[in-house]
XYZ file of C-alpha atoms in Angstrom:
255
model
C 13.605 -17.058 2.269
C 13.976 -18.616 5.720
C 16.200 -21.365 4.263
C 18.390 -18.732 2.552
C 18.734 -16.701 5.767
C 19.678 -19.814 7.727
C 22.280 -20.870 5.143
C 23.817 -17.394 5.009
C 24.052 -17.220 8.783
C 25.238 -20.745 9.655
C 27.051 -22.052 6.576
C 28.369 -18.820 5.049
C 29.014 -17.181 8.453
C 27.458 -13.876 7.348
C 27.889 -11.122 9.920
C 24.639 -9.356 9.089
C 21.614 -10.554 7.107
C 19.099 -7.963 5.862
C 15.794 -9.068 4.356
C 14.351 -6.560 1.887
C 10.674 -7.519 1.608
C 8.661 -4.805 -0.184
C 5.347 -6.640 0.280
C 5.687 -8.283 3.687
C 4.106 -11.738 3.920
C 0.830 -12.027 5.883
C 0.923 -8.323 6.823
C -2.881 -8.088 6.659
C -3.242 -10.620 9.491
C -1.941 -8.337 12.241
C -4.782 -8.794 14.741
C -7.701 -11.070 15.494
C -11.256 -10.303 14.406
C -12.766 -13.347 16.075
C -11.928 -16.257 18.347
C -9.044 -18.637 17.605
C -7.579 -16.657 14.723
C -3.786 -16.523 14.309
C -1.800 -13.292 14.288
C 0.206 -14.583 11.353
C 2.578 -11.657 10.882
C 3.779 -12.033 14.485
C 4.761 -15.621 13.716
C 6.573 -14.482 10.562
C 8.642 -12.061 12.679
C 9.581 -14.827 15.109
C 10.493 -17.241 12.291
C 12.745 -14.675 10.593
C 14.449 -13.897 13.882
C 14.947 -17.624 14.605
C 16.443 -18.169 11.128
C 19.002 -15.413 11.778
C 17.577 -12.300 10.108
C 19.138 -9.213 11.676
C 17.116 -6.483 9.968
C 14.063 -6.152 7.697
C 13.278 -3.371 5.212
C 9.715 -3.104 3.924
C 7.340 -0.488 2.526
C 3.852 0.602 3.578
C 2.849 -1.858 6.290
C -0.807 -2.619 6.877
C -0.442 -1.123 10.366
C 2.464 0.366 12.296
C 2.028 -2.094 15.174
C 3.643 -4.738 12.953
C 7.027 -3.112 13.595
C 6.767 -4.409 17.169
C 6.755 -8.001 15.899
C 10.306 -7.622 14.517
C 13.551 -7.005 16.397
C 14.864 -4.493 13.857
C 12.931 -2.961 10.960
C 12.902 0.032 8.616
C 9.339 0.819 7.541
C 9.348 3.002 4.423
C 6.340 5.163 3.625
C 4.869 5.146 0.133
C 3.088 8.499 0.480
C 6.056 10.661 -0.677
C 6.289 8.701 -3.947
C 2.545 8.964 -4.657
C 2.430 12.663 -3.752
C 5.408 13.457 -5.971
C 3.740 11.702 -8.905
C 0.432 13.512 -8.319
C 2.079 16.948 -8.115
C 3.978 16.290 -11.346
C 1.145 14.695 -13.327
C -1.788 16.868 -12.210
C -0.153 20.303 -12.202
C -3.321 21.926 -13.536
C -5.556 20.378 -10.873
C -7.952 22.669 -9.020
C -7.101 20.796 -5.839
C -7.222 17.371 -4.201
C -9.589 15.881 -1.652
C -7.639 13.036 -0.029
C -9.772 10.119 1.126
C -9.221 7.061 3.325
C -11.176 4.043 2.014
C -11.767 2.934 5.624
C -10.862 3.852 9.187
C -7.648 1.844 9.082
C -6.231 3.952 6.235
C -6.500 7.334 7.979
C -2.776 7.270 8.846
C -1.938 6.751 5.161
C -4.330 9.532 4.136
C -2.689 11.961 6.543
C 0.759 11.105 5.163
C -0.450 11.968 1.647
C -1.894 15.251 2.956
C 1.460 16.209 4.520
C 3.297 15.553 1.271
C 0.791 17.318 -1.010
C 0.819 20.501 1.073
C -1.262 23.412 -0.193
C -2.753 21.374 -3.047
C -5.106 19.709 -0.539
C -8.616 21.167 -0.496
C -10.071 18.746 2.037
C -9.991 15.264 3.510
C -12.562 12.530 3.929
C -13.358 8.900 4.545
C -15.409 6.248 2.809
C -17.215 3.874 5.150
C -18.284 0.439 3.923
C -19.723 -2.416 5.945
C -17.535 -5.523 6.102
C -19.031 -9.016 6.011
C -17.302 -11.305 8.522
C -17.730 -14.247 6.167
C -15.976 -12.325 3.361
C -13.278 -10.236 5.080
C -11.677 -9.046 1.853
C -14.844 -7.355 0.612
C -17.192 -4.625 1.791
C -20.634 -3.634 0.712
C -21.607 -0.223 -0.590
C -21.008 2.486 1.961
C -21.213 6.237 2.373
C -18.852 9.157 2.068
C -18.006 11.511 4.874
C -15.954 14.470 3.721
C -15.849 18.048 2.570
C -17.400 19.126 -0.732
C -15.779 17.361 -3.704
C -17.597 19.275 -6.440
C -15.225 19.868 -9.408
C -12.229 18.651 -7.389
C -9.934 15.655 -7.846
C -10.371 12.865 -5.291
C -7.384 10.764 -4.221
C -8.099 7.383 -2.573
C -4.985 5.862 -0.988
C -4.589 2.509 0.763
C -1.741 0.155 1.576
C -3.155 -2.787 -0.386
C -5.876 -3.621 -2.869
C -7.134 -7.187 -3.067
C -10.553 -7.494 -4.704
C -10.918 -3.782 -5.463
C -14.563 -3.738 -4.347
C -14.201 -0.982 -1.750
C -12.139 1.287 -3.997
C -14.480 0.827 -6.971
C -17.555 1.515 -4.819
C -15.887 4.597 -3.332
C -15.019 5.926 -6.807
C -18.685 5.598 -7.828
C -19.829 7.454 -4.699
C -17.428 10.362 -5.218
C -18.227 10.693 -8.890
C -21.933 10.822 -7.962
C -21.049 13.594 -5.495
C -19.552 15.708 -8.290
C -15.848 14.868 -8.247
C -13.920 15.878 -11.347
C -11.527 12.900 -11.321
C -11.051 9.933 -9.018
C -7.481 8.685 -8.705
C -6.890 5.538 -6.653
C -3.459 4.546 -5.375
C -2.098 1.608 -3.412
C 1.290 0.205 -2.502
C 0.550 -3.507 -2.875
C -1.736 -4.851 -5.568
C -2.649 -8.442 -4.833
C -4.600 -9.755 -7.827
C -4.996 -7.164 -10.558
C -3.917 -9.688 -13.169
C -7.253 -11.514 -12.932
C -9.795 -11.123 -15.726
C -12.638 -10.330 -13.307
C -10.713 -7.403 -11.837
C -9.789 -6.074 -15.279
C -13.447 -6.070 -16.336
C -14.560 -4.308 -13.142
C -11.760 -1.758 -13.444
C -12.794 -0.985 -17.036
C -16.422 -0.372 -15.957
C -15.454 1.604 -12.859
C -15.297 5.358 -12.295
C -11.586 5.177 -11.426
C -9.811 7.493 -13.849
C -6.339 6.292 -12.884
C -5.070 3.501 -10.645
C -1.546 4.041 -9.294
C 0.327 1.005 -7.939
C 3.871 0.206 -6.830
C 5.781 -2.677 -8.413
C 6.085 -4.568 -5.120
C 4.446 -7.563 -6.856
C 6.047 -7.399 -10.329
C 5.408 -11.085 -11.030
C 1.672 -10.466 -11.489
C 1.837 -7.348 -13.692
C 0.038 -8.061 -16.940
C 0.512 -6.194 -20.192
C -3.191 -5.790 -20.827
C -4.466 -2.896 -22.961
C -7.190 -2.077 -20.410
C -4.677 -1.972 -17.579
C -2.312 0.189 -19.635
C -5.100 2.696 -20.179
C -6.186 2.828 -16.539
C -3.125 1.935 -14.487
C 0.247 3.514 -13.731
C 3.015 1.415 -12.171
C 5.541 3.364 -10.095
C 8.993 1.806 -9.771
C 10.253 1.799 -6.163
C 13.650 0.182 -6.818
C 15.659 3.402 -6.369
C 13.730 4.179 -3.171
C 14.636 0.763 -1.742
C 18.235 1.059 -2.957
C 18.642 4.371 -1.150
C 17.220 2.847 2.045
C 19.681 -0.065 1.859
C 22.583 2.315 1.258
C 21.598 4.505 4.200
C 21.263 1.489 6.486
C 24.728 0.264 5.495
C 26.252 3.739 6.020
C 24.508 4.326 9.344
C 22.422 7.238 7.990
C 18.792 7.835 8.978
C 15.925 6.448 6.931
C 13.502 9.007 8.392
C 15.433 11.839 6.762
C 15.230 10.079 3.397
C 11.453 9.670 3.717
C 11.038 13.320 4.650
């Protein structure tokens, strides 16, 4: 991508180069947890700027502070797409309890709440302990939320890597009396692996909603087809590009 940007800018004399990166590289490494760790996404921003990238369009960043690592960026929210799907698919629902799988996902949870409106019956959080030696996984945790008895629980996060936290949270909410547990994420990192498919089949997740930001790893597996829904974001991105080119606001589109 950096080579392409450089060629477009220097050789082709492009006036404006826009990088549309739905799943932004290294977005999870946006801060340091220990000594001598890199803030990789900051370096990515500097490299893209040095290559000649004028503007970046992405969706559902790991944290909003990442926008500060880029000179010019449009950060699209995924919550409106998920909320629209939920309202259409679960019209007969008795109400949703919207849950953040950890403290870092509270912003995403609140965006879902805003878009679901009066269908929300409560909010909550699932807290799991993270092992420093295995940063992508958490142990079993506890729920902190309103009563979920006979209600549908929505767990929303920006990315899902191993699925351990989401699967553990689904078990906890089902044990607490939830009617259905629907998990949703913008960026699925490895759901094509056999180990994940087996754990998803055994899990208490009734439906897993993902965006097609990583279409190259979508597998046509019968278990995934029964448990997973892939939402196409191409029209959403196309509208954002069109608005950027016409000088219209992206915020209005998201709203």
